[in-house]
PDB file of N, CA and C in Angstrom:
ATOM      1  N   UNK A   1       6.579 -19.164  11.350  1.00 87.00           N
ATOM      2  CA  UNK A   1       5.160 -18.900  11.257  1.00 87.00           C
ATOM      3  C   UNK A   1       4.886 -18.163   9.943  1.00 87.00           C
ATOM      4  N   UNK A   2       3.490 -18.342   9.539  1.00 91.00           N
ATOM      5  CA  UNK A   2       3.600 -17.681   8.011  1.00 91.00           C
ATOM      6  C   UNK A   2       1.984 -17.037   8.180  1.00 91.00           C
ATOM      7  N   UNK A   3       1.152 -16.464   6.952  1.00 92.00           N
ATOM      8  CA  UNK A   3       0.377 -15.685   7.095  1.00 92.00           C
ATOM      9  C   UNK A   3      -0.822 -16.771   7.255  1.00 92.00           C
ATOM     10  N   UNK A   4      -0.542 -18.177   6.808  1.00 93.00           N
ATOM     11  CA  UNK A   4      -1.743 -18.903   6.809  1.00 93.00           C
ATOM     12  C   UNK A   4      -1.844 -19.452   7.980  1.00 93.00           C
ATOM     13  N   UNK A   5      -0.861 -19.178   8.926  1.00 92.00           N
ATOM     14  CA  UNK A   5      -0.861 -19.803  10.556  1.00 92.00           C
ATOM     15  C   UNK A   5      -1.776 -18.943  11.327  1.00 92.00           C
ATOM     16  N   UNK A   6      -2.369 -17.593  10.807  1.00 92.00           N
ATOM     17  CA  UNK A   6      -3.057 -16.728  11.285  1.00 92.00           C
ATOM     18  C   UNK A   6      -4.773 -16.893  11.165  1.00 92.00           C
ATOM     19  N   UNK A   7      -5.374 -16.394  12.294  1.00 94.00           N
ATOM     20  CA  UNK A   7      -7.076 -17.253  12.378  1.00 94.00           C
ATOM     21  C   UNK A   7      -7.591 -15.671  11.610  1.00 94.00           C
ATOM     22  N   UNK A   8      -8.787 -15.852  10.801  1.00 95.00           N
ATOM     23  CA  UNK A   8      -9.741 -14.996  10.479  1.00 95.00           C
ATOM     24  C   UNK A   8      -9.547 -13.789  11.691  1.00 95.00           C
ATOM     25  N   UNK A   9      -9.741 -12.539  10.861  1.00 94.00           N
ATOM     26  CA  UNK A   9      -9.761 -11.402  12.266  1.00 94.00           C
ATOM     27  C   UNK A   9      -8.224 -11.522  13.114  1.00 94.00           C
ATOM     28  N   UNK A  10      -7.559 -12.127  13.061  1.00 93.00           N
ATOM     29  CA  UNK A  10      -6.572 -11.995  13.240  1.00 93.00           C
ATOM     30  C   UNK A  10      -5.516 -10.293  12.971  1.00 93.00           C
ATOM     31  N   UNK A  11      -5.032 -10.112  13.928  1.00 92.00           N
ATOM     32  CA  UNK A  11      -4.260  -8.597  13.893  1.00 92.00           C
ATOM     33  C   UNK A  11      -2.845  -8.375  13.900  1.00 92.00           C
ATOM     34  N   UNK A  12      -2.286  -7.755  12.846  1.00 91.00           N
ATOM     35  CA  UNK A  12      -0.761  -7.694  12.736  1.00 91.00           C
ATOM     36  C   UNK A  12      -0.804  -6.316  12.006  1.00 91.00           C
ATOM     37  N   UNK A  13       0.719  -5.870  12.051  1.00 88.00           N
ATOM     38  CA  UNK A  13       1.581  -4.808  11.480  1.00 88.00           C
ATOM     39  C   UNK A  13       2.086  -5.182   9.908  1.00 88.00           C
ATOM     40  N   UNK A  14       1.642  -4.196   8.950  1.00 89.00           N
ATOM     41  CA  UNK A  14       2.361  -4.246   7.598  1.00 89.00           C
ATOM     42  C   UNK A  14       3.014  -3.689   7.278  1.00 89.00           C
ATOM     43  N   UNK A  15       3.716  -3.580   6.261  1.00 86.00           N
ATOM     44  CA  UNK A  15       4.939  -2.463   6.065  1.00 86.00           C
ATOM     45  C   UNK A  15       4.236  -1.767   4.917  1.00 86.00           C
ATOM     46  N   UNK A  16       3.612  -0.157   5.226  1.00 82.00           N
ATOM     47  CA  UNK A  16       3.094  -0.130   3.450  1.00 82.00           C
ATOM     48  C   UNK A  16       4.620   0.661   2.585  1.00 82.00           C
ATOM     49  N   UNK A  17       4.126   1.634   2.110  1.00 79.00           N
ATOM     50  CA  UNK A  17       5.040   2.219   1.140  1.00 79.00           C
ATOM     51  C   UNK A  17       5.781   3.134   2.064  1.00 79.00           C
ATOM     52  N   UNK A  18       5.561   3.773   3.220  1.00 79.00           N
ATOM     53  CA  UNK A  18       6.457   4.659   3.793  1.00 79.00           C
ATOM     54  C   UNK A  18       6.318   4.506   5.694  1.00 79.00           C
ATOM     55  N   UNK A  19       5.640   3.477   5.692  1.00 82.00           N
ATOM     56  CA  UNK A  19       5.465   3.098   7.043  1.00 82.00           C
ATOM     57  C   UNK A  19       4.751   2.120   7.528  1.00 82.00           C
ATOM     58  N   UNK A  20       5.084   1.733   8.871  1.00 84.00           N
ATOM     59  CA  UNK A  20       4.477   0.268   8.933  1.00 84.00           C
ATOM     60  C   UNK A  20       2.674   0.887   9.879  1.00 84.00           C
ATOM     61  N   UNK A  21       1.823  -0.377   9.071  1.00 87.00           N
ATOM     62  CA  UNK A  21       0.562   0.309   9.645  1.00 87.00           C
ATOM     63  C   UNK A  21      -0.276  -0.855  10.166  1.00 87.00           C
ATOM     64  N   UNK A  22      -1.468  -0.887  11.020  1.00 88.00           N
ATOM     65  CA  UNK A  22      -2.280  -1.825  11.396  1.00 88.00           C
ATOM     66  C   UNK A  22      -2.891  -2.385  10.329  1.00 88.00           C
ATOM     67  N   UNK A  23      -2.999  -4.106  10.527  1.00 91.00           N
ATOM     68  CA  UNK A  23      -3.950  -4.694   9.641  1.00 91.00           C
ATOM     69  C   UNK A  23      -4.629  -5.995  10.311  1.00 91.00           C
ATOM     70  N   UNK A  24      -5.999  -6.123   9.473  1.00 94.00           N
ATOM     71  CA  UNK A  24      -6.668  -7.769  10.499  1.00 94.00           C
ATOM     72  C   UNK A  24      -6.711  -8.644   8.612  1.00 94.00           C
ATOM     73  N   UNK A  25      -6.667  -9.734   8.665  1.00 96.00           N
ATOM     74  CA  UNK A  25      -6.646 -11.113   8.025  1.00 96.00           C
ATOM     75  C   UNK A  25      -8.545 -10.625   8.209  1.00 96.00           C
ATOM     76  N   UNK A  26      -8.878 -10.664   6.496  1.00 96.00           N
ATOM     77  CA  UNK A  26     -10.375 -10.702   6.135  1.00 96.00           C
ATOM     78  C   UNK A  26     -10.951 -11.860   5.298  1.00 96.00           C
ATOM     79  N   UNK A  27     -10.091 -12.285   4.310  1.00 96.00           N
ATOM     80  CA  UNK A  27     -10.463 -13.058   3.703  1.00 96.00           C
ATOM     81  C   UNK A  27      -9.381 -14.270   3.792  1.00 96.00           C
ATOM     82  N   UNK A  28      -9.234 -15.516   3.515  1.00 95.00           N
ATOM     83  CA  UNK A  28      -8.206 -16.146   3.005  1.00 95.00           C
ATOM     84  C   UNK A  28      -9.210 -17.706   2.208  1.00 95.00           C
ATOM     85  N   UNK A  29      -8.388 -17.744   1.528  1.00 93.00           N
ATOM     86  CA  UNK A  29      -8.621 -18.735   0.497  1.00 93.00           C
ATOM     87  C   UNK A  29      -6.984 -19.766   0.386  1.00 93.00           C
ATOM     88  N   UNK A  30      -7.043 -20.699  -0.699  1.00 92.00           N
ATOM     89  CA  UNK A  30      -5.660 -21.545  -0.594  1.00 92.00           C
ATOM     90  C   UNK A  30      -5.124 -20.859  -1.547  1.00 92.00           C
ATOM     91  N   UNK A  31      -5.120 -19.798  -2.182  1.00 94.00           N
ATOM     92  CA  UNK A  31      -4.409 -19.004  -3.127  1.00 94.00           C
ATOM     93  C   UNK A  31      -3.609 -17.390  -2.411  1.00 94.00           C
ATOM     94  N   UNK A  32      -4.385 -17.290  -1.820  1.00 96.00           N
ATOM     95  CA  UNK A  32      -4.379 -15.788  -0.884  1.00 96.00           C
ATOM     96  C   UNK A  32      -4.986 -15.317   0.253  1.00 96.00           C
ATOM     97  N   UNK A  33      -4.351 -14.683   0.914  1.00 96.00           N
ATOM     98  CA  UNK A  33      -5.084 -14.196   1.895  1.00 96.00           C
ATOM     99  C   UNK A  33      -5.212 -12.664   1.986  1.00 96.00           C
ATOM    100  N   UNK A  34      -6.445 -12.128   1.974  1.00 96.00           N
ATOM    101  CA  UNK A  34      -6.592 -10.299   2.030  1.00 96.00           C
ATOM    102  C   UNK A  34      -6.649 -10.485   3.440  1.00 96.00           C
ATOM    103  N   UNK A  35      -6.178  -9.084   3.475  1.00 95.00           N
ATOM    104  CA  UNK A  35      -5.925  -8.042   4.794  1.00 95.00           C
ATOM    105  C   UNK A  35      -6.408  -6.865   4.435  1.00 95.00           C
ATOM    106  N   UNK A  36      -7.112  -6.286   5.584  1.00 95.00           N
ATOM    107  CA  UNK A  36      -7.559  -5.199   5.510  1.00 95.00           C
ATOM    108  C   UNK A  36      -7.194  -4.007   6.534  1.00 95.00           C
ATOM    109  N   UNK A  37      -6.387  -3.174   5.909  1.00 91.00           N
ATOM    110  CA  UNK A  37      -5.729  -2.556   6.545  1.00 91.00           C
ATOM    111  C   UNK A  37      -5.883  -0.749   6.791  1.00 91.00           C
ATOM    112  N   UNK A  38      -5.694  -0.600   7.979  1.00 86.00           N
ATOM    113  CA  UNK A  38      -6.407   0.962   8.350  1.00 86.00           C
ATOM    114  C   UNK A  38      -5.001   2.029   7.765  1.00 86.00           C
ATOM    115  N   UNK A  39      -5.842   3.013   7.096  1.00 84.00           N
ATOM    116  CA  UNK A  39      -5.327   3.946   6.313  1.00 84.00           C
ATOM    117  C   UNK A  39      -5.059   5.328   7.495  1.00 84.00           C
ATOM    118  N   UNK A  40      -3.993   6.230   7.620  1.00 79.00           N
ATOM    119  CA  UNK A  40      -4.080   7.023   8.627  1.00 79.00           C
ATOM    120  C   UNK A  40      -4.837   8.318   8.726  1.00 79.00           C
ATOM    121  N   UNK A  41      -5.865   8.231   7.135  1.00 79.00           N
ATOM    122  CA  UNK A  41      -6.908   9.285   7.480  1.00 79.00           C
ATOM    123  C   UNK A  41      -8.251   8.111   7.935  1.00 79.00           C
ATOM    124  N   UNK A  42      -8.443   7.540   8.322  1.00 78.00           N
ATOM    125  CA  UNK A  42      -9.360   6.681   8.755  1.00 78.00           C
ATOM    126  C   UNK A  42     -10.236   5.765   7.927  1.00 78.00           C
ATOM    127  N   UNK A  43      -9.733   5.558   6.341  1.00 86.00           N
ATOM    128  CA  UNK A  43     -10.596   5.059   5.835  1.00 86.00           C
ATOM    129  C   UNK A  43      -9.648   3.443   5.849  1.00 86.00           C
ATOM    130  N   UNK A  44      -9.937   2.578   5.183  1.00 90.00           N
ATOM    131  CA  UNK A  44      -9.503   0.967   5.263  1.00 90.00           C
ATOM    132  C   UNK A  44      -9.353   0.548   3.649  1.00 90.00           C
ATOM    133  N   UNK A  45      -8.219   0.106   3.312  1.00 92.00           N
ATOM    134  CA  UNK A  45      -8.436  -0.664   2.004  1.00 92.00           C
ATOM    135  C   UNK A  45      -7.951  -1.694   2.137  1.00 92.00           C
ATOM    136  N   UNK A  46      -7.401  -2.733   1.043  1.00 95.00           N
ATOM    137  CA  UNK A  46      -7.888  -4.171   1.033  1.00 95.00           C
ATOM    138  C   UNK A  46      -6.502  -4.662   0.200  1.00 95.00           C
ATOM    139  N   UNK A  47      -5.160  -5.495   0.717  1.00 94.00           N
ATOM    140  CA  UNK A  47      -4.060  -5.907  -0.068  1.00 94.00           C
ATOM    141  C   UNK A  47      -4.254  -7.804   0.091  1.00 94.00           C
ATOM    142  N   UNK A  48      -3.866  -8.103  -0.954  1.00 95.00           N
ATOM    143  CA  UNK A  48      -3.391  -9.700  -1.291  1.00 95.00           C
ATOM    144  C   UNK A  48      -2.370 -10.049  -0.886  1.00 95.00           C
ATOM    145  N   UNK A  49      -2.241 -11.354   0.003  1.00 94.00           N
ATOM    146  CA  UNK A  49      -0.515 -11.157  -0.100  1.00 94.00           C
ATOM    147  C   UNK A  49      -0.820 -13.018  -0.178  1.00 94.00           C
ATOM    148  N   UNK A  50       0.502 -13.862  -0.412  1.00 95.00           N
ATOM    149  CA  UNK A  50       0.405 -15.140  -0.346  1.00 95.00           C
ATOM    150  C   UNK A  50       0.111 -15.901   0.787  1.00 95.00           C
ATOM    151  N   UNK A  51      -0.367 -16.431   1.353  1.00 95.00           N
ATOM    152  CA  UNK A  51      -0.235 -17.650   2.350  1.00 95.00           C
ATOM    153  C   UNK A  51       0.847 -17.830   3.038  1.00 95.00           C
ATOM    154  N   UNK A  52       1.588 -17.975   1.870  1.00 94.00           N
ATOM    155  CA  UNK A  52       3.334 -18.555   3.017  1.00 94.00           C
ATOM    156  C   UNK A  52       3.981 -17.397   3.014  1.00 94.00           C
ATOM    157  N   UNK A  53       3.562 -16.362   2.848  1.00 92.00           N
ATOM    158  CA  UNK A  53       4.532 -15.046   3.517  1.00 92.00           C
ATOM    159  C   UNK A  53       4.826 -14.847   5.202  1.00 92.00           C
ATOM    160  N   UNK A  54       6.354 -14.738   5.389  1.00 91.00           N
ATOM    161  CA  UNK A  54       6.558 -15.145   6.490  1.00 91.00           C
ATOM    162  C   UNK A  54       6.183 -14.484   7.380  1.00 91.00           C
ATOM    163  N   UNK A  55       5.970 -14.461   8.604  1.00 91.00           N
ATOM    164  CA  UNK A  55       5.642 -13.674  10.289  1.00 91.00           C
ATOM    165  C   UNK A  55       6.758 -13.582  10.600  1.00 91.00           C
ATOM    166  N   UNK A  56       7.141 -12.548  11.651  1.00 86.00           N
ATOM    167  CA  UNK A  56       7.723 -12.081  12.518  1.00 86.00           C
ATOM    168  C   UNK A  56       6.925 -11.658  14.017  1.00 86.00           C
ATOM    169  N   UNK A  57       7.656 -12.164  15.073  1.00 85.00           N
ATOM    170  CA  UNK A  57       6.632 -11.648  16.168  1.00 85.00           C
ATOM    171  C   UNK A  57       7.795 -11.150  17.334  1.00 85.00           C
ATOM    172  N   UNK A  58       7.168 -10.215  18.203  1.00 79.00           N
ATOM    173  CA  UNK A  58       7.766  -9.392  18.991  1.00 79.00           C
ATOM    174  C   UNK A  58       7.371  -8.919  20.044  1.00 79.00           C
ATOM    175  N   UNK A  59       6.753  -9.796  21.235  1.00 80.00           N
ATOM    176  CA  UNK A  59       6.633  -9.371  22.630  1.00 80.00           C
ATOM    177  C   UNK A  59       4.747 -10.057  22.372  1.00 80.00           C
ATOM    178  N   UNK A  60       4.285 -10.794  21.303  1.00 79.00           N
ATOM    179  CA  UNK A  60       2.756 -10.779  20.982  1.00 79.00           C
ATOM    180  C   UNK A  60       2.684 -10.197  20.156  1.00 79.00           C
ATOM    181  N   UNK A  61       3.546  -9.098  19.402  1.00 81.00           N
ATOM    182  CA  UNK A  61       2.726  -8.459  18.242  1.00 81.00           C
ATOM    183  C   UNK A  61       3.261  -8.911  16.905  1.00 81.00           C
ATOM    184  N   UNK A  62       2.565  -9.258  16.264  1.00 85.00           N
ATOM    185  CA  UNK A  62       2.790 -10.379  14.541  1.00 85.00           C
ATOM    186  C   UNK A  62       2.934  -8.877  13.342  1.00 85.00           C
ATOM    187  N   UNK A  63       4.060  -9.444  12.799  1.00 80.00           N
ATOM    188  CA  UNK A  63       4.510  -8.468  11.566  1.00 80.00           C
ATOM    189  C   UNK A  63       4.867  -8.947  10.701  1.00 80.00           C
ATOM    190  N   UNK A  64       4.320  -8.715   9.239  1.00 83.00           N
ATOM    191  CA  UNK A  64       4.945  -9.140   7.943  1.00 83.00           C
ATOM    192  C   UNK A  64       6.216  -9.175   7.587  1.00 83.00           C
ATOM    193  N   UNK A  65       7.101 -10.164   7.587  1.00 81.00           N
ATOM    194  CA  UNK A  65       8.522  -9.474   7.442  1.00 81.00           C
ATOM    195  C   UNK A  65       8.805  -8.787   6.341  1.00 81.00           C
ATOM    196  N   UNK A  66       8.995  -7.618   6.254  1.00 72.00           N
ATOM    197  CA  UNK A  66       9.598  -6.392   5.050  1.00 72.00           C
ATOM    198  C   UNK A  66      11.253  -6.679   4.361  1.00 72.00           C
ATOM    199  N   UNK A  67      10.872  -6.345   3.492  1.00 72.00           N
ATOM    200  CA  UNK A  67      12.327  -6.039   2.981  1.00 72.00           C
ATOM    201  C   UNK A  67      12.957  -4.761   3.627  1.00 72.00           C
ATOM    202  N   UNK A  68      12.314  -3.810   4.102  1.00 63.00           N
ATOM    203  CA  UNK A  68      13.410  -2.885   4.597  1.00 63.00           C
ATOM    204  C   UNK A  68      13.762  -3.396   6.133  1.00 63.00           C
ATOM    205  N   UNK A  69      14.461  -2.770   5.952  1.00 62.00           N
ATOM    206  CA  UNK A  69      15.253  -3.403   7.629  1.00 62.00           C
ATOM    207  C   UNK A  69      15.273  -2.199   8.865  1.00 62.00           C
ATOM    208  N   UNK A  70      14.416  -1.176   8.212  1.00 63.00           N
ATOM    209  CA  UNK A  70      13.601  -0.174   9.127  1.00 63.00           C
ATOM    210  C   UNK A  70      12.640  -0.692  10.884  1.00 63.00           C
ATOM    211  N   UNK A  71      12.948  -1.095  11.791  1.00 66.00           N
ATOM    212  CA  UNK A  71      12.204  -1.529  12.907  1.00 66.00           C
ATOM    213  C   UNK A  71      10.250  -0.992  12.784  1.00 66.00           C
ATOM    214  N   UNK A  72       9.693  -1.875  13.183  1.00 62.00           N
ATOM    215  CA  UNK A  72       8.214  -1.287  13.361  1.00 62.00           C
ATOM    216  C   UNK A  72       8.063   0.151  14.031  1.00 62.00           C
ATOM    217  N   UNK A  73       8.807  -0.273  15.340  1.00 62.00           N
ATOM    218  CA  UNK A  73       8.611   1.192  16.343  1.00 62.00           C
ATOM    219  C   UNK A  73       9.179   2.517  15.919  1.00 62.00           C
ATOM    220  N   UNK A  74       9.875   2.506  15.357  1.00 64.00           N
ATOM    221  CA  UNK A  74      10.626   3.903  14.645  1.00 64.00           C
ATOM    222  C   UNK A  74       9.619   4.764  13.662  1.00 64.00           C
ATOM    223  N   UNK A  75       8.739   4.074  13.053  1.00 59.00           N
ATOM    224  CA  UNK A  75       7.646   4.745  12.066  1.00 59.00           C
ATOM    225  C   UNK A  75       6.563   4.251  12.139  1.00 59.00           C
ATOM    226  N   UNK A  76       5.929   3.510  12.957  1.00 63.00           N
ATOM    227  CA  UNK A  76       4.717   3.508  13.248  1.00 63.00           C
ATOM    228  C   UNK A  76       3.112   4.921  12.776  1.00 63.00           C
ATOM    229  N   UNK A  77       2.400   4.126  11.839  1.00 63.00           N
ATOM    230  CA  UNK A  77       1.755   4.869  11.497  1.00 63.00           C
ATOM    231  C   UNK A  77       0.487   5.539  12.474  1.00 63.00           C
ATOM    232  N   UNK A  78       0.143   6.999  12.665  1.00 62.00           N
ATOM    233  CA  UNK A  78      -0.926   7.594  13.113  1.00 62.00           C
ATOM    234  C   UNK A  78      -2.003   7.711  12.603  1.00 62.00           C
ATOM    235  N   UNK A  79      -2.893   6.500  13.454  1.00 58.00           N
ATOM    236  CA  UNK A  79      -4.227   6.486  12.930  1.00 58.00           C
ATOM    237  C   UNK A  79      -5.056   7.238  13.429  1.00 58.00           C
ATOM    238  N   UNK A  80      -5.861   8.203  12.418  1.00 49.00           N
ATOM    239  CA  UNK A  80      -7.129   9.200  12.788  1.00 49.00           C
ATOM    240  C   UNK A  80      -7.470   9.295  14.159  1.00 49.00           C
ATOM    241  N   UNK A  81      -7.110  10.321  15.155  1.00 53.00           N
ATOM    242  CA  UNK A  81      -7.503   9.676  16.747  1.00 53.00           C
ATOM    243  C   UNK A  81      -9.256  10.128  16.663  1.00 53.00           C
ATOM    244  N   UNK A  82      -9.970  10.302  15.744  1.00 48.00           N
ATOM    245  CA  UNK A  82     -11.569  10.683  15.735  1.00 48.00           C
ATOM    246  C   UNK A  82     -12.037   8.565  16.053  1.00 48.00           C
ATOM    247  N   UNK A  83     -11.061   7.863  15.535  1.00 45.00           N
ATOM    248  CA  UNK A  83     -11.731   6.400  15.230  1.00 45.00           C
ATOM    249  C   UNK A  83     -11.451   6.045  16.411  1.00 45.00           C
TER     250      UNK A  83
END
């Protein structure tokens, strides 16, 4: 499965720079697809990634596969509990 197998609004796990965090599929085009992804002080910004970047899935829940070989559940990011 890859990122373009995913519908608009669509919801998965990313890996950012020090932990993996929530994201939904906002835009996609045949060049790219943005994701918009929740930041853990509550605000949202906006990454590119390709189309054929691969999925990973795990019980229903869809994840970008990372280069680190760190598990999702071990660092799961804390989002703002005010949102």
């Amino acid at each position: 499965m890859t990122l373009a197998d995913l519908p608009l609004g669509a919801r998965l796990l990313i890996r950012a720079r020090t932990e993996w965090r929530f994201a939904a599929v906002s835009r996609k085009t045949e060049e790219r697809i943005t994701l918009s992804v929740a930041s853990p002080k509550g605000r949202n910004y906006r990454i590119a990634r390709p189309p054929e970047s691969p999925l990973a899935g795990e019980r229903g829940i869809q994840f970008l596969v990372s280069e680190f070989a760190e598990p999702w559940r071990e660092n799961l990011s804390r989002v703002e509990r005010r949102w």
